[in-house]
Amino acid sequence: MTGQPPSPADHIVILTGAGVSAESGLGTFRDKGGLWEEYPVEQVATPEGFAADPALVQRFYNMRRAHAAEAQPNDAHHALALLQRDHPGRVTLITQNVDALHEAAGSDPVIHMHGALAGALCATCDHRWSAPQEMRAGEVCPACAAPTARPDIVWFGEMPYHMEEIIGALSQATLFAAIGTSGQVYPAAGFVQIAAEAGAHCVEINLDASATVSDFDTAIRGPATETVPAWVDGLLG
Ligand code: APR
């Protein structure tokens, strides 16, 4: 699509990951010094870990919620919001991130397939509400009064959110871009294949080659705050 004027027929589907928020000061998961190096994933990001030590899990997400609250959107978030606003066709923005930096940059809508730090979920009745800045173990659900409130985050072994809508968008995509994601976590890592089968041109925009780099048509390397604004400029013409 680059080099041609943007067309209302172009449906751009974008998947973002932790790399897009890295330059806003939020750590990634699998880079050197990433979150999963310091916190064992099975303890803080699985239903079993939560059952074993809910206080530890709540502390982990309280810490991440506090960091995310201090972070500001960067030039990559702003460029994607501009693309969503000014592209004459559809732009579907899917994120694996649980921060709200796409929204803070003005993106709307944003599909949070792995949930959001801002949300609380009752493990008993599935009621959802806004999470307080600090959640405690045994926090009570305002709907059913069970002491089973948890962060509204999709943990390993759980089904990501909005999959029907996402698959629908991918199967109509003409351009697919994966930005700042290592391609190691499914189903998100498989989106490129669905988009490619639908005939979309697939672009990887990442610091390093992802695990699924061979499924993409093009790769753009560099920090997201530089590569994403340049890519969006090229698309909008
Ligand atoms: N600009 C562009 N890319 C970057 C930058 C940057 N400034 N910094 C890091 N990256 C890239 C890294 O090269 C890496 O490939 O971002 C990617 C981050 O990968 P991960 O840490 O694995 O994050 P992500 O792919 O979003 O993880 C997916 O895994 O643990 C789960 O639920 C969690 O949503 C998360 C999912």
mmCIF file of C-alpha atoms and ligand atoms in Angstrom:
data_model
loop_
_atom_site.group_PDB
_atom_site.id
_atom_site.type_symbol
_atom_site.label_atom_id
_atom_site.label_comp_id
_atom_site.label_asym_id
_atom_site.label_seq_id
_atom_site.Cartn_x
_atom_site.Cartn_y
_atom_site.Cartn_z
ATOM 1 C CA MET A 1 0.000 0.000 0.000
ATOM 2 C CA THR A 2 2.917 2.361 0.646
ATOM 3 C CA GLY A 3 3.466 4.774 -2.227
ATOM 4 C CA GLN A 4 -0.204 4.749 -3.266
ATOM 5 C CA PRO A 5 -2.838 7.177 -2.036
ATOM 6 C CA PRO A 6 -4.821 5.820 0.937
ATOM 7 C CA SER A 7 -8.134 4.352 -0.154
ATOM 8 C CA PRO A 8 -11.387 3.869 1.795
ATOM 9 C CA ALA A 9 -11.178 0.245 0.659
ATOM 10 C CA ASP A 10 -8.004 -0.344 2.672
ATOM 11 C CA HIS A 11 -8.740 -2.066 5.957
ATOM 12 C CA ILE A 12 -5.694 -1.736 8.158
ATOM 13 C CA VAL A 13 -5.431 -4.100 11.116
ATOM 14 C CA ILE A 14 -2.770 -3.330 13.702
ATOM 15 C CA LEU A 15 -1.604 -5.537 16.555
ATOM 16 C CA THR A 16 0.542 -3.892 19.205
ATOM 17 C CA GLY A 17 2.603 -5.395 22.005
ATOM 18 C CA ALA A 18 4.780 -4.284 24.882
ATOM 19 C CA GLY A 19 7.414 -2.776 22.555
ATOM 20 C CA VAL A 20 5.082 0.076 21.641
ATOM 21 C CA SER A 21 4.952 1.198 25.286
ATOM 22 C CA ALA A 22 8.630 0.514 26.069
ATOM 23 C CA GLU A 23 9.719 4.076 25.300
ATOM 24 C CA SER A 24 6.979 5.336 27.615
ATOM 25 C CA GLY A 25 8.923 3.632 30.392
ATOM 26 C CA LEU A 26 6.852 0.460 30.705
ATOM 27 C CA GLY A 27 8.937 -2.707 30.738
ATOM 28 C CA THR A 28 8.455 -5.429 28.152
ATOM 29 C CA PHE A 29 8.118 -9.081 29.162
ATOM 30 C CA ARG A 30 10.817 -11.016 27.343
ATOM 31 C CA ASP A 31 13.579 -8.487 26.628
ATOM 32 C CA LYS A 32 16.663 -8.457 28.876
ATOM 33 C CA GLY A 33 15.504 -7.260 32.309
ATOM 34 C CA GLY A 34 11.872 -7.828 31.247
ATOM 35 C CA LEU A 35 9.043 -8.497 33.685
ATOM 36 C CA TRP A 36 9.144 -12.278 33.304
ATOM 37 C CA GLU A 37 12.796 -12.328 34.328
ATOM 38 C CA GLU A 38 11.933 -10.787 37.707
ATOM 39 C CA TYR A 39 8.491 -12.305 38.315
ATOM 40 C CA PRO A 40 7.837 -15.988 37.565
ATOM 41 C CA VAL A 41 5.036 -15.983 35.029
ATOM 42 C CA GLU A 42 3.332 -19.024 36.535
ATOM 43 C CA GLN A 43 3.087 -17.250 39.904
ATOM 44 C CA VAL A 44 1.685 -13.909 38.735
ATOM 45 C CA ALA A 45 -0.039 -14.569 35.410
ATOM 46 C CA THR A 46 -1.986 -17.823 35.734
ATOM 47 C CA PRO A 47 -5.270 -18.706 37.472
ATOM 48 C CA GLU A 48 -3.311 -21.302 39.476
ATOM 49 C CA GLY A 49 -0.865 -18.654 40.684
ATOM 50 C CA PHE A 50 -3.752 -16.437 41.767
ATOM 51 C CA ALA A 51 -5.394 -19.312 43.653
ATOM 52 C CA ALA A 52 -2.102 -20.095 45.404
ATOM 53 C CA ASP A 53 -1.158 -16.538 46.416
ATOM 54 C CA PRO A 54 -3.745 -13.858 45.582
ATOM 55 C CA ALA A 55 -1.907 -11.210 47.626
ATOM 56 C CA LEU A 56 1.276 -11.642 45.555
ATOM 57 C CA VAL A 57 -0.688 -11.404 42.303
ATOM 58 C CA GLN A 58 -2.586 -8.303 43.441
ATOM 59 C CA ARG A 59 0.718 -6.653 44.475
ATOM 60 C CA PHE A 60 2.211 -7.395 41.047
ATOM 61 C CA TYR A 61 -0.727 -5.785 39.229
ATOM 62 C CA ASN A 62 -0.924 -2.894 41.741
ATOM 63 C CA MET A 63 2.689 -2.160 40.904
ATOM 64 C CA ARG A 64 2.040 -2.336 37.160
ATOM 65 C CA ARG A 65 -1.120 -0.188 37.530
ATOM 66 C CA ALA A 66 0.900 2.445 39.399
ATOM 67 C CA HIS A 67 3.641 2.464 36.735
ATOM 68 C CA ALA A 68 1.087 2.662 33.934
ATOM 69 C CA ALA A 69 -0.680 5.575 35.642
ATOM 70 C CA GLU A 70 2.563 7.574 35.535
ATOM 71 C CA ALA A 71 3.337 6.786 31.888
ATOM 72 C CA GLN A 72 2.592 9.088 28.979
ATOM 73 C CA PRO A 73 1.808 7.993 25.434
ATOM 74 C CA ASN A 74 4.779 8.270 23.076
ATOM 75 C CA ASP A 75 5.119 9.207 19.392
ATOM 76 C CA ALA A 76 4.178 5.689 18.292
ATOM 77 C CA HIS A 77 0.852 5.793 20.181
ATOM 78 C CA HIS A 78 0.184 9.285 18.799
ATOM 79 C CA ALA A 79 0.965 8.226 15.228
ATOM 80 C CA LEU A 80 -1.413 5.260 15.451
ATOM 81 C CA ALA A 81 -4.175 7.528 16.801
ATOM 82 C CA LEU A 82 -3.581 9.857 13.853
ATOM 83 C CA LEU A 83 -3.803 6.927 11.443
ATOM 84 C CA GLN A 84 -7.067 5.828 13.032
ATOM 85 C CA ARG A 85 -8.420 9.363 12.714
ATOM 86 C CA ASP A 86 -7.231 10.267 9.212
ATOM 87 C CA HIS A 87 -7.203 7.014 7.229
ATOM 88 C CA PRO A 88 -10.254 7.097 4.961
ATOM 89 C CA GLY A 89 -10.893 3.354 5.419
ATOM 90 C CA ARG A 90 -11.165 1.130 8.494
ATOM 91 C CA VAL A 91 -8.384 0.879 11.049
ATOM 92 C CA THR A 92 -8.771 -1.882 13.623
ATOM 93 C CA LEU A 93 -6.385 -1.438 16.534
ATOM 94 C CA ILE A 94 -5.815 -4.542 18.637
ATOM 95 C CA THR A 95 -3.451 -4.444 21.584
ATOM 96 C CA GLN A 96 -2.008 -7.085 23.859
ATOM 97 C CA ASN A 97 -1.077 -4.277 26.237
ATOM 98 C CA VAL A 98 -3.007 -3.754 29.438
ATOM 99 C CA ASP A 99 -2.013 -0.086 29.796
ATOM 100 C CA ALA A 100 -4.280 2.675 28.463
ATOM 101 C CA LEU A 101 -1.674 4.565 26.433
ATOM 102 C CA HIS A 102 -3.423 4.079 23.077
ATOM 103 C CA GLU A 103 -6.558 5.663 24.558
ATOM 104 C CA ALA A 104 -4.480 8.419 26.164
ATOM 105 C CA ALA A 105 -3.134 9.245 22.697
ATOM 106 C CA GLY A 106 -6.688 9.494 21.360
ATOM 107 C CA SER A 107 -7.208 6.064 19.770
ATOM 108 C CA ASP A 108 -10.801 4.890 19.714
ATOM 109 C CA PRO A 109 -11.769 2.111 19.631
ATOM 110 C CA VAL A 110 -8.978 -0.037 21.067
ATOM 111 C CA ILE A 111 -9.473 -3.781 21.348
ATOM 112 C CA HIS A 112 -7.770 -4.989 24.536
ATOM 113 C CA MET A 113 -7.411 -8.690 23.869
ATOM 114 C CA HIS A 114 -5.461 -9.332 27.103
ATOM 115 C CA GLY A 115 -7.666 -7.161 29.335
ATOM 116 C CA ALA A 116 -6.798 -3.913 31.094
ATOM 117 C CA LEU A 117 -5.130 -2.832 34.332
ATOM 118 C CA ALA A 118 -8.010 -0.387 34.770
ATOM 119 C CA GLY A 119 -10.520 -3.208 35.096
ATOM 120 C CA ALA A 120 -11.583 -5.523 37.910
ATOM 121 C CA LEU A 121 -13.357 -8.832 37.333
ATOM 122 C CA CYS A 122 -15.223 -11.098 39.722
ATOM 123 C CA ALA A 123 -13.966 -14.681 39.376
ATOM 124 C CA THR A 124 -17.311 -15.903 40.732
ATOM 125 C CA CYS A 125 -19.961 -14.023 38.726
ATOM 126 C CA ASP A 126 -17.916 -12.348 35.908
ATOM 127 C CA HIS A 127 -19.115 -8.889 36.937
ATOM 128 C CA ARG A 128 -16.714 -6.149 35.733
ATOM 129 C CA TRP A 129 -16.008 -2.749 37.241
ATOM 130 C CA SER A 130 -13.250 -0.103 37.395
ATOM 131 C CA ALA A 131 -10.304 -1.335 39.412
ATOM 132 C CA PRO A 132 -9.171 0.803 42.324
ATOM 133 C CA GLN A 133 -5.520 1.870 42.115
ATOM 134 C CA GLU A 134 -4.742 -0.742 44.782
ATOM 135 C CA MET A 135 -6.589 -4.072 44.844
ATOM 136 C CA ARG A 136 -6.341 -6.371 47.846
ATOM 137 C CA ALA A 137 -6.553 -10.143 48.160
ATOM 138 C CA GLY A 138 -10.110 -11.088 49.070
ATOM 139 C CA GLU A 139 -11.536 -7.871 47.659
ATOM 140 C CA VAL A 140 -15.319 -8.160 47.482
ATOM 141 C CA CYS A 141 -17.332 -8.068 44.253
ATOM 142 C CA PRO A 142 -19.850 -5.191 44.318
ATOM 143 C CA ALA A 143 -22.422 -7.343 42.470
ATOM 144 C CA CYS A 144 -22.373 -10.731 44.238
ATOM 145 C CA ALA A 145 -20.329 -9.950 47.385
ATOM 146 C CA ALA A 146 -17.979 -12.900 46.826
ATOM 147 C CA PRO A 147 -14.399 -12.118 47.964
ATOM 148 C CA THR A 148 -13.077 -13.068 44.542
ATOM 149 C CA ALA A 149 -12.169 -9.805 42.786
ATOM 150 C CA ARG A 150 -9.187 -10.071 40.457
ATOM 151 C CA PRO A 151 -7.545 -7.828 37.870
ATOM 152 C CA ASP A 152 -9.385 -8.005 34.535
ATOM 153 C CA ILE A 153 -6.301 -9.417 32.837
ATOM 154 C CA VAL A 154 -6.203 -12.472 30.589
ATOM 155 C CA TRP A 155 -3.774 -14.936 32.166
ATOM 156 C CA PHE A 156 -1.964 -17.849 30.545
ATOM 157 C CA GLY A 157 -4.430 -20.679 30.022
ATOM 158 C CA GLU A 158 -7.365 -18.257 29.606
ATOM 159 C CA MET A 159 -9.134 -17.247 26.410
ATOM 160 C CA PRO A 160 -8.247 -13.758 25.124
ATOM 161 C CA TYR A 161 -11.108 -11.312 24.744
ATOM 162 C CA HIS A 162 -12.939 -10.223 21.562
ATOM 163 C CA MET A 163 -11.621 -13.098 19.447
ATOM 164 C CA GLU A 164 -14.651 -13.231 17.163
ATOM 165 C CA GLU A 165 -14.372 -9.537 16.331
ATOM 166 C CA ILE A 166 -10.603 -9.865 15.844
ATOM 167 C CA ILE A 167 -10.811 -12.848 13.500
ATOM 168 C CA GLY A 168 -13.540 -11.036 11.549
ATOM 169 C CA ALA A 169 -11.296 -7.993 11.104
ATOM 170 C CA LEU A 170 -8.229 -10.067 10.173
ATOM 171 C CA SER A 171 -10.123 -11.955 7.512
ATOM 172 C CA GLN A 172 -11.036 -8.651 5.820
ATOM 173 C CA ALA A 173 -7.635 -6.974 6.249
ATOM 174 C CA THR A 174 -5.753 -5.536 3.290
ATOM 175 C CA LEU A 175 -2.796 -4.454 5.426
ATOM 176 C CA PHE A 176 -1.704 -6.044 8.712
ATOM 177 C CA ALA A 177 0.989 -4.618 10.975
ATOM 178 C CA ALA A 178 2.397 -6.189 14.139
ATOM 179 C CA ILE A 179 4.209 -3.577 16.205
ATOM 180 C CA GLY A 180 6.443 -4.196 19.238
ATOM 181 C CA THR A 181 5.548 -7.809 19.849
ATOM 182 C CA SER A 182 7.847 -10.831 20.071
ATOM 183 C CA GLY A 183 5.397 -13.198 18.375
ATOM 184 C CA GLN A 184 5.771 -15.758 21.146
ATOM 185 C CA VAL A 185 2.266 -15.783 22.578
ATOM 186 C CA TYR A 186 -0.694 -17.307 20.764
ATOM 187 C CA PRO A 187 -3.301 -16.636 19.540
ATOM 188 C CA ALA A 188 -1.885 -13.132 18.804
ATOM 189 C CA ALA A 189 1.242 -14.608 17.209
ATOM 190 C CA GLY A 190 -0.971 -16.396 14.683
ATOM 191 C CA PHE A 191 -2.823 -13.280 13.495
ATOM 192 C CA VAL A 192 -0.276 -12.676 10.723
ATOM 193 C CA GLN A 193 -1.167 -16.029 9.153
ATOM 194 C CA ILE A 194 -4.887 -15.269 9.179
ATOM 195 C CA ALA A 195 -4.293 -11.840 7.633
ATOM 196 C CA ALA A 196 -1.896 -13.267 5.030
ATOM 197 C CA GLU A 197 -4.432 -15.926 4.051
ATOM 198 C CA ALA A 198 -6.983 -13.133 3.581
ATOM 199 C CA GLY A 199 -4.546 -11.523 1.129
ATOM 200 C CA ALA A 200 -3.281 -8.729 3.383
ATOM 201 C CA HIS A 201 0.193 -7.277 3.015
ATOM 202 C CA CYS A 202 1.877 -8.020 6.364
ATOM 203 C CA VAL A 203 4.439 -5.740 7.986
ATOM 204 C CA GLU A 204 6.429 -6.372 11.133
ATOM 205 C CA ILE A 205 7.573 -3.216 12.933
ATOM 206 C CA ASN A 206 9.852 -4.226 15.787
ATOM 207 C CA LEU A 207 13.254 -3.674 17.304
ATOM 208 C CA ASP A 208 14.325 -7.286 16.650
ATOM 209 C CA ALA A 209 13.054 -10.076 14.441
ATOM 210 C CA SER A 210 10.064 -11.729 16.084
ATOM 211 C CA ALA A 211 9.494 -15.469 16.303
ATOM 212 C CA THR A 212 7.091 -15.240 13.356
ATOM 213 C CA VAL A 213 9.156 -12.915 11.131
ATOM 214 C CA SER A 214 9.085 -15.353 8.205
ATOM 215 C CA ASP A 215 5.293 -14.971 7.944
ATOM 216 C CA PHE A 216 5.593 -11.247 7.128
ATOM 217 C CA ASP A 217 6.141 -9.635 3.736
ATOM 218 C CA THR A 218 8.179 -6.723 5.098
ATOM 219 C CA ALA A 219 10.097 -5.880 8.263
ATOM 220 C CA ILE A 220 10.849 -2.406 9.588
ATOM 221 C CA ARG A 221 13.492 -2.303 12.340
ATOM 222 C CA GLY A 222 14.086 0.353 14.963
ATOM 223 C CA PRO A 223 12.517 1.959 18.011
ATOM 224 C CA ALA A 224 8.747 2.341 17.688
ATOM 225 C CA THR A 225 8.855 6.102 18.354
ATOM 226 C CA GLU A 226 10.827 6.491 15.115
ATOM 227 C CA THR A 227 9.545 3.699 12.890
ATOM 228 C CA VAL A 228 5.811 4.016 13.559
ATOM 229 C CA PRO A 229 5.449 7.778 12.833
ATOM 230 C CA ALA A 230 7.475 7.318 9.613
ATOM 231 C CA TRP A 231 5.315 4.335 8.575
ATOM 232 C CA VAL A 232 2.095 6.241 9.302
ATOM 233 C CA ASP A 233 3.363 9.278 7.349
ATOM 234 C CA GLY A 234 4.020 6.997 4.394
ATOM 235 C CA LEU A 235 0.517 5.537 4.573
ATOM 236 C CA LEU A 236 -1.314 8.821 4.925
ATOM 237 C CA GLY A 237 0.744 10.361 2.112
HETATM 238 N N1 APR B 1 10.351 -0.332 19.739
HETATM 239 C C1 APR B 1 9.934 -1.417 19.038
HETATM 240 N N2 APR B 1 9.974 -2.665 19.512
HETATM 241 C C2 APR B 1 10.484 -2.847 20.743
HETATM 242 C C3 APR B 1 10.949 -1.780 21.540
HETATM 243 C C4 APR B 1 10.869 -0.470 20.986
HETATM 244 N N3 APR B 1 11.292 0.598 21.651
HETATM 245 N N4 APR B 1 11.395 -2.282 22.713
HETATM 246 C C5 APR B 1 11.216 -3.603 22.659
HETATM 247 N N5 APR B 1 10.671 -3.958 21.469
HETATM 248 C C6 APR B 1 10.272 -5.279 20.993
HETATM 249 C C7 APR B 1 11.208 -6.403 21.417
HETATM 250 O O1 APR B 1 12.217 -6.581 20.444
HETATM 251 C C8 APR B 1 10.265 -7.600 21.519
HETATM 252 O O2 APR B 1 10.237 -8.321 20.299
HETATM 253 O O3 APR B 1 9.029 -5.580 21.592
HETATM 254 C C9 APR B 1 8.882 -6.968 21.756
HETATM 255 C C10 APR B 1 8.299 -7.224 23.145
HETATM 256 O O4 APR B 1 8.061 -8.586 23.295
HETATM 257 P P1 APR B 1 7.427 -9.187 24.631
HETATM 258 O O5 APR B 1 8.152 -8.682 25.820
HETATM 259 O O6 APR B 1 7.360 -10.666 24.464
HETATM 260 O O7 APR B 1 5.955 -8.532 24.670
HETATM 261 P P2 APR B 1 4.638 -8.980 23.910
HETATM 262 O O8 APR B 1 4.958 -9.573 22.579
HETATM 263 O O9 APR B 1 3.710 -7.827 23.950
HETATM 264 O O10 APR B 1 4.076 -10.121 24.849
HETATM 265 C C11 APR B 1 2.859 -10.742 24.522
HETATM 266 O O11 APR B 1 2.925 -11.993 26.526
HETATM 267 O O12 APR B 1 3.307 -12.307 28.756
HETATM 268 C C12 APR B 1 2.381 -12.004 27.831
HETATM 269 O O13 APR B 1 0.307 -11.068 28.267
HETATM 270 C C13 APR B 1 1.632 -10.696 28.039
HETATM 271 O O14 APR B 1 0.584 -9.337 26.330
HETATM 272 C C14 APR B 1 1.772 -9.996 26.705
HETATM 273 C C15 APR B 1 2.128 -11.135 25.759
#
